[in-house]
PDB file of C-alpha atoms in Angstrom:
ATOM      1  CA  MET A 999      -0.040 -23.801  10.716  1.00  0.00           C
ATOM      2  CA  LYS A1000      -3.377 -23.444  12.485  1.00  0.00           C
ATOM      3  CA  ARG A1001      -5.924 -21.416  10.584  1.00  0.00           C
ATOM      4  CA  LEU A1002      -6.977 -18.200  12.351  1.00  0.00           C
ATOM      5  CA  THR A1003     -10.626 -17.509  12.937  1.00  0.00           C
ATOM      6  CA  LEU A1004     -12.205 -14.101  13.421  1.00  0.00           C
ATOM      7  CA  ALA A1005     -12.277 -14.689  17.197  1.00  0.00           C
ATOM      8  CA  ASP A1006      -8.541 -15.491  17.226  1.00  0.00           C
ATOM      9  CA  CYS A1007      -7.810 -12.059  15.752  1.00  0.00           C
ATOM     10  CA  PHE A1008      -9.376 -10.188  18.689  1.00  0.00           C
ATOM     11  CA  ASP A1009      -6.552  -9.323  21.106  1.00  0.00           C
ATOM     12  CA  PRO A1010      -7.027  -5.705  22.278  1.00  0.00           C
ATOM     13  CA  ASP A1011      -4.478  -6.101  25.100  1.00  0.00           C
ATOM     14  CA  GLY A1012      -1.697  -7.389  22.837  1.00  0.00           C
ATOM     15  CA  GLU A1013      -1.068 -10.550  24.859  1.00  0.00           C
ATOM     16  CA  ARG A1014      -1.037 -12.959  21.909  1.00  0.00           C
ATOM     17  CA  PHE A1015       0.544 -10.892  19.116  1.00  0.00           C
ATOM     18  CA  GLY A1016       2.589  -8.343  21.088  1.00  0.00           C
ATOM     19  CA  ILE A1017       0.512  -5.350  19.946  1.00  0.00           C
ATOM     20  CA  PRO A1018      -3.241  -4.757  20.139  1.00  0.00           C
ATOM     21  CA  THR A1019      -4.919  -6.758  17.397  1.00  0.00           C
ATOM     22  CA  TYR A1020      -8.424  -6.452  16.006  1.00  0.00           C
ATOM     23  CA  PRO A1021     -10.411  -8.398  13.425  1.00  0.00           C
ATOM     24  CA  TRP A1022     -11.117  -6.812  10.054  1.00  0.00           C
ATOM     25  CA  ARG A1023     -13.534  -3.813  10.414  1.00  0.00           C
ATOM     26  CA  TYR A1024     -13.544  -3.943  14.232  1.00  0.00           C
ATOM     27  CA  ALA A1025     -10.805  -1.431  15.075  1.00  0.00           C
ATOM     28  CA  PRO A1026     -11.590   1.572  17.299  1.00  0.00           C
ATOM     29  CA  ASP A1027     -12.348   4.890  15.597  1.00  0.00           C
ATOM     30  CA  ASP A1028      -9.257   6.606  17.038  1.00  0.00           C
ATOM     31  CA  LEU A1029      -6.970   4.295  15.000  1.00  0.00           C
ATOM     32  CA  ALA A1030      -6.488   4.414  11.222  1.00  0.00           C
ATOM     33  CA  THR A1031      -4.367   2.848   8.486  1.00  0.00           C
ATOM     34  CA  ARG A1032      -1.990   4.921   6.363  1.00  0.00           C
ATOM     35  CA  ARG A1033      -4.527   5.049   3.567  1.00  0.00           C
ATOM     36  CA  GLN A1034      -7.286   6.180   5.925  1.00  0.00           C
ATOM     37  CA  LEU A1035      -5.004   8.864   7.342  1.00  0.00           C
ATOM     38  CA  ARG A1036      -4.186  10.049   3.836  1.00  0.00           C
ATOM     39  CA  THR A1037      -7.876  10.486   2.939  1.00  0.00           C
ATOM     40  CA  ARG A1038      -8.129  12.786   5.973  1.00  0.00           C
ATOM     41  CA  GLY A1039      -5.077  14.760   4.819  1.00  0.00           C
ATOM     42  CA  LEU A1040      -2.833  13.273   7.518  1.00  0.00           C
ATOM     43  CA  ARG A1041       0.324  11.155   7.761  1.00  0.00           C
ATOM     44  CA  PRO A1042       1.711   9.013  10.615  1.00  0.00           C
ATOM     45  CA  GLY A1043       4.425  11.578  11.321  1.00  0.00           C
ATOM     46  CA  GLY A1044       7.039   9.200  12.731  1.00  0.00           C
ATOM     47  CA  GLN A1045       4.835   7.545  15.351  1.00  0.00           C
ATOM     48  CA  ASP A1046       5.153   3.844  16.057  1.00  0.00           C
ATOM     49  CA  ILE A1047       2.503   1.319  15.031  1.00  0.00           C
ATOM     50  CA  ALA A1048      -0.271   1.443  17.634  1.00  0.00           C
ATOM     51  CA  ALA A1049      -2.185  -1.719  16.656  1.00  0.00           C
ATOM     52  CA  GLN A1050      -2.879  -4.075  13.788  1.00  0.00           C
ATOM     53  CA  ILE A1051      -5.840  -5.563  11.969  1.00  0.00           C
ATOM     54  CA  LEU A1052      -5.838  -9.211  10.914  1.00  0.00           C
ATOM     55  CA  ARG A1053      -8.118 -10.611   8.250  1.00  0.00           C
ATOM     56  CA  PRO A1054      -8.178 -14.412   8.159  1.00  0.00           C
ATOM     57  CA  ARG A1055      -7.926 -16.157   4.788  1.00  0.00           C
ATOM     58  CA  ARG A1056      -8.643 -19.768   3.915  1.00  0.00           C
ATOM     59  CA  ARG A1057      -5.461 -20.990   2.301  1.00  0.00           C
ATOM     60  CA  ARG A1058      -2.790 -18.439   3.214  1.00  0.00           C
ATOM     61  CA  GLU A1059      -1.566 -16.402   6.147  1.00  0.00           C
ATOM     62  CA  PRO A1060      -3.886 -13.593   7.277  1.00  0.00           C
ATOM     63  CA  LEU A1061      -3.792 -10.128   5.748  1.00  0.00           C
ATOM     64  CA  THR A1062      -2.271  -7.571   8.095  1.00  0.00           C
ATOM     65  CA  ALA A1063      -2.893  -3.818   8.204  1.00  0.00           C
ATOM     66  CA  TYR A1064      -1.057  -1.598  10.673  1.00  0.00           C
ATOM     67  CA  LEU A1065      -2.907   1.113  12.559  1.00  0.00           C
ATOM     68  CA  TYR A1066      -1.735   4.521  13.775  1.00  0.00           C
ATOM     69  CA  ARG A1067      -3.239   6.919  16.303  1.00  0.00           C
ATOM     70  CA  VAL A1068      -5.219   9.689  14.637  1.00  0.00           C
ATOM     71  CA  ASP A1069      -4.571  12.188  17.443  1.00  0.00           C
ATOM     72  CA  LEU A1070      -0.765  11.916  16.908  1.00  0.00           C
ATOM     73  CA  ALA A1071      -0.951  12.132  13.102  1.00  0.00           C
ATOM     74  CA  ARG A1072       0.420  15.219  11.375  1.00  0.00           C
ATOM     75  CA  PRO A1073      -0.826  17.070   8.311  1.00  0.00           C
ATOM     76  CA  VAL A1074       0.494  15.983   4.917  1.00  0.00           C
ATOM     77  CA  ARG A1075       3.292  18.202   3.656  1.00  0.00           C
ATOM     78  CA  PRO A1076       2.137  20.383   0.759  1.00  0.00           C
ATOM     79  CA  MET A1077       3.514  19.844  -2.736  1.00  0.00           C
ATOM     80  CA  THR A1078       5.966  22.574  -3.700  1.00  0.00           C
ATOM     81  CA  PRO A1079       6.694  23.570  -7.308  1.00  0.00           C
ATOM     82  CA  ALA A1080      10.046  21.755  -7.068  1.00  0.00           C
ATOM     83  CA  ARG A1081       8.322  18.552  -5.934  1.00  0.00           C
ATOM     84  CA  TRP A1082       5.783  18.793  -8.775  1.00  0.00           C
ATOM     85  CA  ALA A1083       8.663  19.215 -11.248  1.00  0.00           C
ATOM     86  CA  ALA A1084      10.562  16.236  -9.801  1.00  0.00           C
ATOM     87  CA  LEU A1085       7.427  14.074  -9.967  1.00  0.00           C
ATOM     88  CA  ALA A1086       6.777  15.063 -13.592  1.00  0.00           C
ATOM     89  CA  LYS A1087      10.393  14.261 -14.494  1.00  0.00           C
ATOM     90  CA  ALA A1088      10.213  10.835 -12.787  1.00  0.00           C
ATOM     91  CA  ASN A1089       6.951   9.967 -14.565  1.00  0.00           C
ATOM     92  CA  ALA A1090       8.412  11.031 -17.922  1.00  0.00           C
ATOM     93  CA  ALA A1091      11.404   8.753 -17.311  1.00  0.00           C
ATOM     94  CA  ARG A1092       9.055   5.818 -16.689  1.00  0.00           C
ATOM     95  CA  ARG A1093       7.485   6.383 -20.127  1.00  0.00           C
ATOM     96  CA  ARG A1094      10.778   6.683 -22.069  1.00  0.00           C
ATOM     97  CA  CYS A1095      11.972   3.481 -23.754  1.00  0.00           C
ATOM     98  CA  PRO A1096      15.633   2.677 -22.956  1.00  0.00           C
ATOM     99  CA  GLU A1097      16.126   0.988 -26.363  1.00  0.00           C
ATOM    100  CA  CYS A1098      14.640   3.431 -28.866  1.00  0.00           C
ATOM    101  CA  GLY A1099      14.565   6.520 -26.621  1.00  0.00           C
ATOM    102  CA  ARG A1100      11.000   7.490 -27.586  1.00  0.00           C
ATOM    103  CA  ASP A1101       8.171   8.453 -25.251  1.00  0.00           C
ATOM    104  CA  ALA A1102       5.906   5.399 -25.357  1.00  0.00           C
ATOM    105  CA  GLY A1103       2.848   7.329 -24.138  1.00  0.00           C
ATOM    106  CA  TYR A1104       2.373   4.835 -21.270  1.00  0.00           C
ATOM    107  CA  VAL A1105       4.421   3.568 -18.355  1.00  0.00           C
ATOM    108  CA  ILE A1106       6.772   0.898 -19.678  1.00  0.00           C
ATOM    109  CA  PRO A1107       6.143  -2.445 -17.919  1.00  0.00           C
ATOM    110  CA  SER A1108       9.094  -3.595 -15.833  1.00  0.00           C
ATOM    111  CA  SER A1109       8.442  -7.140 -17.060  1.00  0.00           C
ATOM    112  CA  LEU A1110       9.317  -6.050 -20.620  1.00  0.00           C
ATOM    113  CA  GLY A1111      11.977  -3.458 -19.875  1.00  0.00           C
ATOM    114  CA  SER A1112      11.192  -1.617 -23.113  1.00  0.00           C
ATOM    115  CA  CYS A1113       8.215  -0.416 -25.108  1.00  0.00           C
ATOM    116  CA  VAL A1114       6.000  -2.994 -26.780  1.00  0.00           C
ATOM    117  CA  THR A1115       7.362  -2.087 -30.218  1.00  0.00           C
ATOM    118  CA  CYS A1116      10.953  -2.830 -29.155  1.00  0.00           C
ATOM    119  CA  ALA A1117      10.005  -5.869 -27.041  1.00  0.00           C
ATOM    120  CA  PHE A1118       8.106  -7.611 -29.877  1.00  0.00           C
ATOM    121  CA  PRO A1119       9.577  -6.362 -33.192  1.00  0.00           C
ATOM    122  CA  GLU A1120       8.438  -9.426 -35.153  1.00  0.00           C
ATOM    123  CA  ASP A1121       4.789  -8.750 -34.247  1.00  0.00           C
ATOM    124  CA  GLN A1122       5.081  -5.149 -35.417  1.00  0.00           C
ATOM    125  CA  ARG A1123       6.344  -6.149 -38.889  1.00  0.00           C
ATOM    126  CA  ALA A1124       3.462  -8.587 -39.416  1.00  0.00           C
ATOM    127  CA  ALA A1125       0.796  -5.978 -38.691  1.00  0.00           C
TER     128      ALA A1125
END
């Protein structure tokens, strides 16, 4: 695979990649990523991807970020009391150990599948 350079990533007409493509930090101001929209209190609102940003890397494929039109973005939906309650319940479930049933006080790592005490019982006895 040929390594992309910064100049290869500039395709504002979309001839090479199928959609308008810009190098990292060179996108027009009327386009934004999801994260940039969120900081403005907006969301894509069902619109299609308008363009993309490519950032070349030395040893792997380039990083890609999709861009959306700011003028078509919609405001973020407000959090209702029911949504806050559902979020609190989901976060509490992530802290509860499936083996001992206790609240670990932290989000249980998916790599362990249980709290540290249950995952490494021999280390807990030695301490």
